[in-house]
Amino acid sequence: MSKITAAITAVGGYVPENRLTNFDLEKIIETSDEWIKTRTGISERRILKEAGTATSDLGVPAVLDLLAKKNLDPKEIDCIICATVTPDMFFPSTANIISDRIGATNAFGYDLSAACSGFLFALTTGASYIESGRYKKVIVMGADKMSSILDYTERNNCIIFGDGAAAVLLEPSLDGYGVQDSILKSDGAGKNYLHIKAGGSLRPATIETVLAKEHYIFQEGKTVFKYAVSGMADVSAELLERNQLTGDDINWLVPHQANLRIIDATAKRMGLPIEKVMINISRYGNTTAATIPLCLWDWQDQLKKGDNLVLAAFGGGFTWGATLVKWGY
Ligand code: COA
């Protein structure tokens, strides 16, 4: 019997209408369009600004887009894994909230927390369900409302992140399409450089934690940058080597969109020209778990059956990894 692989058979995505440009940020913090563009490659990000909205409000339209493309009944979905660091609530999971709202009544689901590497970790997990032969339709998504954890009076972080969500459908392939190999890594020592100090069991919310702005992202940008450049490039090169591939064999690099300079370094290390790299950071900023599937969503019309893709990420934790995918449609 042929080996079952997990093919990506559809992509759906959603970004809010509202744009926050570098020029808008110039009006609220001490920064400039020039500084942001040169240091990060970002021109604008999308913000879900309506009161009472949450990450599921990004995730639901992304999954509905995917279902419409496949003309798929939500009751056919076996499982939804939602990678996010901005869940609607601690529990129940955002995946469950999304399942309920789209009518995926036969699906089990849960959230996966691996920051900017969340989509890759979730993709590998979802692919294993398909490869096991037990499940036939698994949705893997990345969704983050980063604006909910940003301090818009502090210029280091609020310029970087944006809101968005995107999802892929995994189905069994007997022809070898889909996820081929994955290298995933974590190092908890990285927690000191990128975290949210309060709100968890270590420092539950108090008036003091709120006043000290401890519920917002804390980041030592320079240190994270240093680890991200080497982490993402090294793991991508290791993945190529392990599969006896070179940059010539790869049609697309799909990198996490954290900083244009980190993306450039990874492409160079893999021997890939920039034309083979999906880059949309200028329009969305860093949407954390959503960056990689949002790239697939933006580029889906240019992808061809059999294309070799390397998906690569680095993020809080630290977490990082790379996944080799043979495009299935
Ligand atoms: N506008 C203008 N100036 C700014 C600024 C802003 N938004 N933010 C910082 N600066 C200033 C700093 O205060 C500093 O001034 P100084 O030299 O007078 O002290 C100067 O610009 C350089 O700051 P620095 O933090 O060294 O800049 P950088 O080149 O490291 O760029 C980041 C900052 C955050 C863009 C960069 O470190 C980065 O991208 N890090 C990785 C972030 C990331 O990807 N995180 C997500 C996890 S994947």
PDB file of N, CA, C and O in Angstrom, residues 186-246:
ATOM      1  N   SER A 186      13.002  24.112  19.686  1.00  0.00           N
ATOM      2  CA  SER A 186      12.614  25.056  20.746  1.00  0.00           C
ATOM      3  C   SER A 186      13.776  25.247  21.701  1.00  0.00           C
ATOM      4  O   SER A 186      14.561  24.321  21.919  1.00  0.00           O
ATOM      5  N   ASP A 187      13.848  26.433  22.293  1.00  0.00           N
ATOM      6  CA  ASP A 187      14.827  26.690  23.350  1.00  0.00           C
ATOM      7  C   ASP A 187      14.199  27.666  24.339  1.00  0.00           C
ATOM      8  O   ASP A 187      14.117  28.866  24.078  1.00  0.00           O
ATOM      9  N   GLY A 188      13.749  27.111  25.478  1.00  0.00           N
ATOM     10  CA  GLY A 188      13.050  27.916  26.479  1.00  0.00           C
ATOM     11  C   GLY A 188      13.899  29.023  27.084  1.00  0.00           C
ATOM     12  O   GLY A 188      13.352  29.971  27.683  1.00  0.00           O
ATOM     13  N   ALA A 189      15.214  28.948  26.907  1.00  0.00           N
ATOM     14  CA  ALA A 189      16.078  30.012  27.427  1.00  0.00           C
ATOM     15  C   ALA A 189      15.777  31.342  26.725  1.00  0.00           C
ATOM     16  O   ALA A 189      16.092  32.415  27.241  1.00  0.00           O
ATOM     17  N   GLY A 190      15.148  31.255  25.563  1.00  0.00           N
ATOM     18  CA  GLY A 190      14.817  32.468  24.815  1.00  0.00           C
ATOM     19  C   GLY A 190      13.681  33.274  25.444  1.00  0.00           C
ATOM     20  O   GLY A 190      13.398  34.390  25.005  1.00  0.00           O
ATOM     21  N   LYS A 191      13.057  32.725  26.475  1.00  0.00           N
ATOM     22  CA  LYS A 191      11.881  33.402  27.054  1.00  0.00           C
ATOM     23  C   LYS A 191      12.214  34.787  27.592  1.00  0.00           C
ATOM     24  O   LYS A 191      11.367  35.671  27.635  1.00  0.00           O
ATOM     25  N   ASN A 192      13.464  34.978  28.007  1.00  0.00           N
ATOM     26  CA  ASN A 192      13.851  36.259  28.598  1.00  0.00           C
ATOM     27  C   ASN A 192      13.793  37.413  27.600  1.00  0.00           C
ATOM     28  O   ASN A 192      13.678  38.561  28.002  1.00  0.00           O
ATOM     29  N   TYR A 193      13.878  37.107  26.318  1.00  0.00           N
ATOM     30  CA  TYR A 193      14.022  38.161  25.313  1.00  0.00           C
ATOM     31  C   TYR A 193      12.718  38.533  24.613  1.00  0.00           C
ATOM     32  O   TYR A 193      12.651  39.557  23.948  1.00  0.00           O
ATOM     33  N   LEU A 194      11.711  37.658  24.733  1.00  0.00           N
ATOM     34  CA  LEU A 194      10.448  37.907  24.037  1.00  0.00           C
ATOM     35  C   LEU A 194       9.331  37.222  24.811  1.00  0.00           C
ATOM     36  O   LEU A 194       9.254  35.987  24.827  1.00  0.00           O
ATOM     37  N   HIS A 195       8.491  38.010  25.492  1.00  0.00           N
ATOM     38  CA  HIS A 195       7.443  37.412  26.323  1.00  0.00           C
ATOM     39  C   HIS A 195       6.407  38.470  26.732  1.00  0.00           C
ATOM     40  O   HIS A 195       6.585  39.658  26.474  1.00  0.00           O
ATOM     41  N   ILE A 196       5.350  37.972  27.386  1.00  0.00           N
ATOM     42  CA  ILE A 196       4.407  38.861  28.069  1.00  0.00           C
ATOM     43  C   ILE A 196       4.539  38.530  29.544  1.00  0.00           C
ATOM     44  O   ILE A 196       4.374  37.381  29.947  1.00  0.00           O
ATOM     45  N   LYS A 197       4.872  39.538  30.335  1.00  0.00           N
ATOM     46  CA  LYS A 197       5.240  39.273  31.730  1.00  0.00           C
ATOM     47  C   LYS A 197       4.066  38.788  32.587  1.00  0.00           C
ATOM     48  O   LYS A 197       4.229  37.910  33.435  1.00  0.00           O
ATOM     49  N   ALA A 198       2.899  39.349  32.399  1.00  0.00           N
ATOM     50  CA  ALA A 198       1.798  39.064  33.333  1.00  0.00           C
ATOM     51  C   ALA A 198       0.573  38.516  32.613  1.00  0.00           C
ATOM     52  O   ALA A 198       0.468  38.559  31.391  1.00  0.00           O
ATOM     53  N   GLY A 199      -0.333  37.991  33.422  1.00  0.00           N
ATOM     54  CA  GLY A 199      -1.580  37.460  32.870  1.00  0.00           C
ATOM     55  C   GLY A 199      -1.627  35.948  32.927  1.00  0.00           C
ATOM     56  O   GLY A 199      -2.691  35.341  32.821  1.00  0.00           O
ATOM     57  N   GLY A 200      -0.460  35.325  33.110  1.00  0.00           N
ATOM     58  CA  GLY A 200      -0.414  33.870  33.259  1.00  0.00           C
ATOM     59  C   GLY A 200      -0.441  33.507  34.740  1.00  0.00           C
ATOM     60  O   GLY A 200      -0.647  34.378  35.603  1.00  0.00           O
ATOM     61  N   SER A 201      -0.188  32.228  35.046  1.00  0.00           N
ATOM     62  CA  SER A 201      -0.261  31.780  36.436  1.00  0.00           C
ATOM     63  C   SER A 201       0.906  32.319  37.269  1.00  0.00           C
ATOM     64  O   SER A 201       0.821  32.392  38.493  1.00  0.00           O
ATOM     65  N   LEU A 202       1.985  32.719  36.594  1.00  0.00           N
ATOM     66  CA  LEU A 202       3.137  33.278  37.324  1.00  0.00           C
ATOM     67  C   LEU A 202       2.815  34.656  37.898  1.00  0.00           C
ATOM     68  O   LEU A 202       3.143  34.955  39.053  1.00  0.00           O
ATOM     69  N   ARG A 203       2.210  35.490  37.068  1.00  0.00           N
ATOM     70  CA  ARG A 203       1.822  36.838  37.519  1.00  0.00           C
ATOM     71  C   ARG A 203       0.399  37.133  37.058  1.00  0.00           C
ATOM     72  O   ARG A 203       0.187  37.797  36.028  1.00  0.00           O
ATOM     73  N   PRO A 204      -0.573  36.617  37.807  1.00  0.00           N
ATOM     74  CA  PRO A 204      -1.970  36.881  37.422  1.00  0.00           C
ATOM     75  C   PRO A 204      -2.250  38.386  37.384  1.00  0.00           C
ATOM     76  O   PRO A 204      -1.559  39.161  38.055  1.00  0.00           O
ATOM     77  N   ALA A 205      -3.247  38.765  36.624  1.00  0.00           N
ATOM     78  CA  ALA A 205      -3.556  40.194  36.447  1.00  0.00           C
ATOM     79  C   ALA A 205      -3.916  40.855  37.773  1.00  0.00           C
ATOM     80  O   ALA A 205      -4.727  40.334  38.543  1.00  0.00           O
ATOM     81  N   THR A 206      -3.290  41.991  38.026  1.00  0.00           N
ATOM     82  CA  THR A 206      -3.640  42.827  39.178  1.00  0.00           C
ATOM     83  C   THR A 206      -3.636  44.266  38.668  1.00  0.00           C
ATOM     84  O   THR A 206      -3.169  44.538  37.548  1.00  0.00           O
ATOM     85  N   ILE A 207      -4.079  45.171  39.516  1.00  0.00           N
ATOM     86  CA  ILE A 207      -4.025  46.579  39.125  1.00  0.00           C
ATOM     87  C   ILE A 207      -2.582  46.976  38.840  1.00  0.00           C
ATOM     88  O   ILE A 207      -2.288  47.687  37.873  1.00  0.00           O
ATOM     89  N   GLU A 208      -1.658  46.448  39.645  1.00  0.00           N
ATOM     90  CA  GLU A 208      -0.237  46.799  39.477  1.00  0.00           C
ATOM     91  C   GLU A 208       0.288  46.310  38.115  1.00  0.00           C
ATOM     92  O   GLU A 208       1.003  47.032  37.426  1.00  0.00           O
ATOM     93  N   THR A 209      -0.061  45.069  37.741  1.00  0.00           N
ATOM     94  CA  THR A 209       0.465  44.548  36.458  1.00  0.00           C
ATOM     95  C   THR A 209      -0.098  45.349  35.289  1.00  0.00           C
ATOM     96  O   THR A 209       0.594  45.569  34.296  1.00  0.00           O
ATOM     97  N   VAL A 210      -1.336  45.799  35.435  1.00  0.00           N
ATOM     98  CA  VAL A 210      -1.935  46.602  34.359  1.00  0.00           C
ATOM     99  C   VAL A 210      -1.243  47.959  34.281  1.00  0.00           C
ATOM    100  O   VAL A 210      -0.835  48.406  33.199  1.00  0.00           O
ATOM    101  N   LEU A 211      -1.072  48.598  35.446  1.00  0.00           N
ATOM    102  CA  LEU A 211      -0.436  49.928  35.450  1.00  0.00           C
ATOM    103  C   LEU A 211       1.007  49.867  34.949  1.00  0.00           C
ATOM    104  O   LEU A 211       1.501  50.791  34.328  1.00  0.00           O
ATOM    105  N   ALA A 212       1.681  48.738  35.234  1.00  0.00           N
ATOM    106  CA  ALA A 212       3.081  48.584  34.787  1.00  0.00           C
ATOM    107  C   ALA A 212       3.164  48.113  33.330  1.00  0.00           C
ATOM    108  O   ALA A 212       4.257  47.828  32.826  1.00  0.00           O
ATOM    109  N   LYS A 213       2.025  48.013  32.662  1.00  0.00           N
ATOM    110  CA  LYS A 213       1.953  47.612  31.240  1.00  0.00           C
ATOM    111  C   LYS A 213       2.578  46.241  30.999  1.00  0.00           C
ATOM    112  O   LYS A 213       3.234  46.007  29.984  1.00  0.00           O
ATOM    113  N   GLU A 214       2.368  45.339  31.958  1.00  0.00           N
ATOM    114  CA  GLU A 214       2.979  44.015  31.857  1.00  0.00           C
ATOM    115  C   GLU A 214       2.156  43.032  31.028  1.00  0.00           C
ATOM    116  O   GLU A 214       2.518  41.866  30.926  1.00  0.00           O
ATOM    117  N   HIS A 215       1.036  43.505  30.470  1.00  0.00           N
ATOM    118  CA  HIS A 215       0.223  42.614  29.638  1.00  0.00           C
ATOM    119  C   HIS A 215       0.514  42.830  28.151  1.00  0.00           C
ATOM    120  O   HIS A 215      -0.152  42.267  27.296  1.00  0.00           O
ATOM    121  N   TYR A 216       1.493  43.672  27.881  1.00  0.00           N
ATOM    122  CA  TYR A 216       1.908  43.903  26.497  1.00  0.00           C
ATOM    123  C   TYR A 216       3.166  43.086  26.192  1.00  0.00           C
ATOM    124  O   TYR A 216       3.874  42.653  27.102  1.00  0.00           O
ATOM    125  N   ILE A 217       3.456  42.961  24.894  1.00  0.00           N
ATOM    126  CA  ILE A 217       4.676  42.253  24.477  1.00  0.00           C
ATOM    127  C   ILE A 217       5.906  42.967  25.012  1.00  0.00           C
ATOM    128  O   ILE A 217       6.022  44.200  24.893  1.00  0.00           O
ATOM    129  N   PHE A 218       6.818  42.184  25.580  1.00  0.00           N
ATOM    130  CA  PHE A 218       8.150  42.705  25.891  1.00  0.00           C
ATOM    131  C   PHE A 218       9.116  42.029  24.920  1.00  0.00           C
ATOM    132  O   PHE A 218       9.086  40.813  24.743  1.00  0.00           O
ATOM    133  N   GLN A 219       9.988  42.815  24.319  1.00  0.00           N
ATOM    134  CA  GLN A 219      10.951  42.236  23.389  1.00  0.00           C
ATOM    135  C   GLN A 219      12.279  42.980  23.432  1.00  0.00           C
ATOM    136  O   GLN A 219      12.294  44.206  23.414  1.00  0.00           O
ATOM    137  N   GLU A 220      13.373  42.219  23.483  1.00  0.00           N
ATOM    138  CA  GLU A 220      14.701  42.802  23.241  1.00  0.00           C
ATOM    139  C   GLU A 220      15.002  42.580  21.774  1.00  0.00           C
ATOM    140  O   GLU A 220      15.542  41.541  21.371  1.00  0.00           O
ATOM    141  N   GLY A 221      14.580  43.538  20.961  1.00  0.00           N
ATOM    142  CA  GLY A 221      14.581  43.379  19.507  1.00  0.00           C
ATOM    143  C   GLY A 221      15.918  42.964  18.915  1.00  0.00           C
ATOM    144  O   GLY A 221      15.981  42.088  18.058  1.00  0.00           O
ATOM    145  N   LYS A 222      16.984  43.566  19.401  1.00  0.00           N
ATOM    146  CA  LYS A 222      18.323  43.297  18.834  1.00  0.00           C
ATOM    147  C   LYS A 222      18.725  41.839  19.064  1.00  0.00           C
ATOM    148  O   LYS A 222      19.277  41.193  18.173  1.00  0.00           O
ATOM    149  N   THR A 223      18.471  41.352  20.289  1.00  0.00           N
ATOM    150  CA  THR A 223      18.834  39.976  20.617  1.00  0.00           C
ATOM    151  C   THR A 223      17.988  38.999  19.807  1.00  0.00           C
ATOM    152  O   THR A 223      18.502  38.032  19.232  1.00  0.00           O
ATOM    153  N   VAL A 224      16.681  39.275  19.756  1.00  0.00           N
ATOM    154  CA  VAL A 224      15.793  38.392  18.993  1.00  0.00           C
ATOM    155  C   VAL A 224      16.241  38.366  17.532  1.00  0.00           C
ATOM    156  O   VAL A 224      16.304  37.306  16.901  1.00  0.00           O
ATOM    157  N   PHE A 225      16.582  39.530  17.012  1.00  0.00           N
ATOM    158  CA  PHE A 225      17.035  39.641  15.619  1.00  0.00           C
ATOM    159  C   PHE A 225      18.235  38.721  15.363  1.00  0.00           C
ATOM    160  O   PHE A 225      18.270  37.964  14.396  1.00  0.00           O
ATOM    161  N   LYS A 226      19.191  38.777  16.287  1.00  0.00           N
ATOM    162  CA  LYS A 226      20.426  37.987  16.145  1.00  0.00           C
ATOM    163  C   LYS A 226      20.118  36.481  16.104  1.00  0.00           C
ATOM    164  O   LYS A 226      20.580  35.762  15.227  1.00  0.00           O
ATOM    165  N   TYR A 227      19.296  36.020  17.044  1.00  0.00           N
ATOM    166  CA  TYR A 227      18.938  34.597  17.072  1.00  0.00           C
ATOM    167  C   TYR A 227      18.102  34.214  15.854  1.00  0.00           C
ATOM    168  O   TYR A 227      18.237  33.115  15.315  1.00  0.00           O
ATOM    169  N   ALA A 228      17.204  35.118  15.452  1.00  0.00           N
ATOM    170  CA  ALA A 228      16.293  34.802  14.342  1.00  0.00           C
ATOM    171  C   ALA A 228      17.061  34.636  13.032  1.00  0.00           C
ATOM    172  O   ALA A 228      16.796  33.711  12.262  1.00  0.00           O
ATOM    173  N   VAL A 229      18.034  35.517  12.791  1.00  0.00           N
ATOM    174  CA  VAL A 229      18.800  35.450  11.540  1.00  0.00           C
ATOM    175  C   VAL A 229      19.487  34.099  11.426  1.00  0.00           C
ATOM    176  O   VAL A 229      19.351  33.394  10.424  1.00  0.00           O
ATOM    177  N   SER A 230      20.202  33.686  12.491  1.00  0.00           N
ATOM    178  CA  SER A 230      20.934  32.424  12.374  1.00  0.00           C
ATOM    179  C   SER A 230      19.974  31.237  12.479  1.00  0.00           C
ATOM    180  O   SER A 230      20.106  30.266  11.735  1.00  0.00           O
ATOM    181  N   GLY A 231      18.967  31.317  13.371  1.00  0.00           N
ATOM    182  CA  GLY A 231      18.056  30.186  13.571  1.00  0.00           C
ATOM    183  C   GLY A 231      17.304  29.816  12.305  1.00  0.00           C
ATOM    184  O   GLY A 231      17.283  28.650  11.892  1.00  0.00           O
ATOM    185  N   MET A 232      16.702  30.802  11.660  1.00  0.00           N
ATOM    186  CA  MET A 232      15.880  30.509  10.488  1.00  0.00           C
ATOM    187  C   MET A 232      16.738  30.055   9.302  1.00  0.00           C
ATOM    188  O   MET A 232      16.374  29.122   8.579  1.00  0.00           O
ATOM    189  N   ALA A 233      17.897  30.687   9.129  1.00  0.00           N
ATOM    190  CA  ALA A 233      18.766  30.321   8.009  1.00  0.00           C
ATOM    191  C   ALA A 233      19.362  28.927   8.233  1.00  0.00           C
ATOM    192  O   ALA A 233      19.376  28.097   7.322  1.00  0.00           O
ATOM    193  N   ASP A 234      19.830  28.642   9.455  1.00  0.00           N
ATOM    194  CA  ASP A 234      20.472  27.343   9.735  1.00  0.00           C
ATOM    195  C   ASP A 234      19.510  26.185   9.521  1.00  0.00           C
ATOM    196  O   ASP A 234      19.849  25.180   8.911  1.00  0.00           O
ATOM    197  N   VAL A 235      18.302  26.319  10.060  1.00  0.00           N
ATOM    198  CA  VAL A 235      17.362  25.196   9.991  1.00  0.00           C
ATOM    199  C   VAL A 235      16.895  24.969   8.550  1.00  0.00           C
ATOM    200  O   VAL A 235      16.674  23.821   8.130  1.00  0.00           O
ATOM    201  N   SER A 236      16.795  26.042   7.777  1.00  0.00           N
ATOM    202  CA  SER A 236      16.395  25.894   6.371  1.00  0.00           C
ATOM    203  C   SER A 236      17.493  25.186   5.582  1.00  0.00           C
ATOM    204  O   SER A 236      17.212  24.296   4.756  1.00  0.00           O
ATOM    205  N   ALA A 237      18.740  25.560   5.855  1.00  0.00           N
ATOM    206  CA  ALA A 237      19.868  24.910   5.172  1.00  0.00           C
ATOM    207  C   ALA A 237      19.947  23.434   5.586  1.00  0.00           C
ATOM    208  O   ALA A 237      20.198  22.551   4.752  1.00  0.00           O
ATOM    209  N   GLU A 238      19.710  23.150   6.882  1.00  0.00           N
ATOM    210  CA  GLU A 238      19.747  21.767   7.386  1.00  0.00           C
ATOM    211  C   GLU A 238      18.669  20.913   6.698  1.00  0.00           C
ATOM    212  O   GLU A 238      18.907  19.750   6.349  1.00  0.00           O
ATOM    213  N   LEU A 239      17.495  21.514   6.493  1.00  0.00           N
ATOM    214  CA  LEU A 239      16.392  20.785   5.849  1.00  0.00           C
ATOM    215  C   LEU A 239      16.752  20.420   4.411  1.00  0.00           C
ATOM    216  O   LEU A 239      16.494  19.301   3.950  1.00  0.00           O
ATOM    217  N   LEU A 240      17.384  21.371   3.696  1.00  0.00           N
ATOM    218  CA  LEU A 240      17.788  21.101   2.312  1.00  0.00           C
ATOM    219  C   LEU A 240      18.807  19.962   2.279  1.00  0.00           C
ATOM    220  O   LEU A 240      18.674  19.015   1.508  1.00  0.00           O
ATOM    221  N   GLU A 241      19.781  20.069   3.162  1.00  0.00           N
ATOM    222  CA  GLU A 241      20.865  19.085   3.190  1.00  0.00           C
ATOM    223  C   GLU A 241      20.320  17.690   3.501  1.00  0.00           C
ATOM    224  O   GLU A 241      20.673  16.719   2.838  1.00  0.00           O
ATOM    225  N   ARG A 242      19.433  17.605   4.498  1.00  0.00           N
ATOM    226  CA  ARG A 242      18.875  16.315   4.909  1.00  0.00           C
ATOM    227  C   ARG A 242      18.075  15.666   3.781  1.00  0.00           C
ATOM    228  O   ARG A 242      17.955  14.453   3.717  1.00  0.00           O
ATOM    229  N   ASN A 243      17.540  16.494   2.877  1.00  0.00           N
ATOM    230  CA  ASN A 243      16.761  15.958   1.766  1.00  0.00           C
ATOM    231  C   ASN A 243      17.545  15.964   0.451  1.00  0.00           C
ATOM    232  O   ASN A 243      16.959  15.821  -0.621  1.00  0.00           O
ATOM    233  N   GLN A 244      18.866  16.129   0.574  1.00  0.00           N
ATOM    234  CA  GLN A 244      19.767  16.165  -0.597  1.00  0.00           C
ATOM    235  C   GLN A 244      19.245  17.106  -1.693  1.00  0.00           C
ATOM    236  O   GLN A 244      19.158  16.760  -2.867  1.00  0.00           O
ATOM    237  N   LEU A 245      18.867  18.305  -1.259  1.00  0.00           N
ATOM    238  CA  LEU A 245      18.378  19.323  -2.193  1.00  0.00           C
ATOM    239  C   LEU A 245      19.296  20.535  -2.139  1.00  0.00           C
ATOM    240  O   LEU A 245      20.001  20.747  -1.135  1.00  0.00           O
ATOM    241  N   THR A 246      19.273  21.336  -3.214  1.00  0.00           N
ATOM    242  CA  THR A 246      19.949  22.631  -3.181  1.00  0.00           C
ATOM    243  C   THR A 246      18.900  23.700  -3.500  1.00  0.00           C
ATOM    244  O   THR A 246      17.755  23.361  -3.834  1.00  0.00           O
TER     245      THR A 246
END
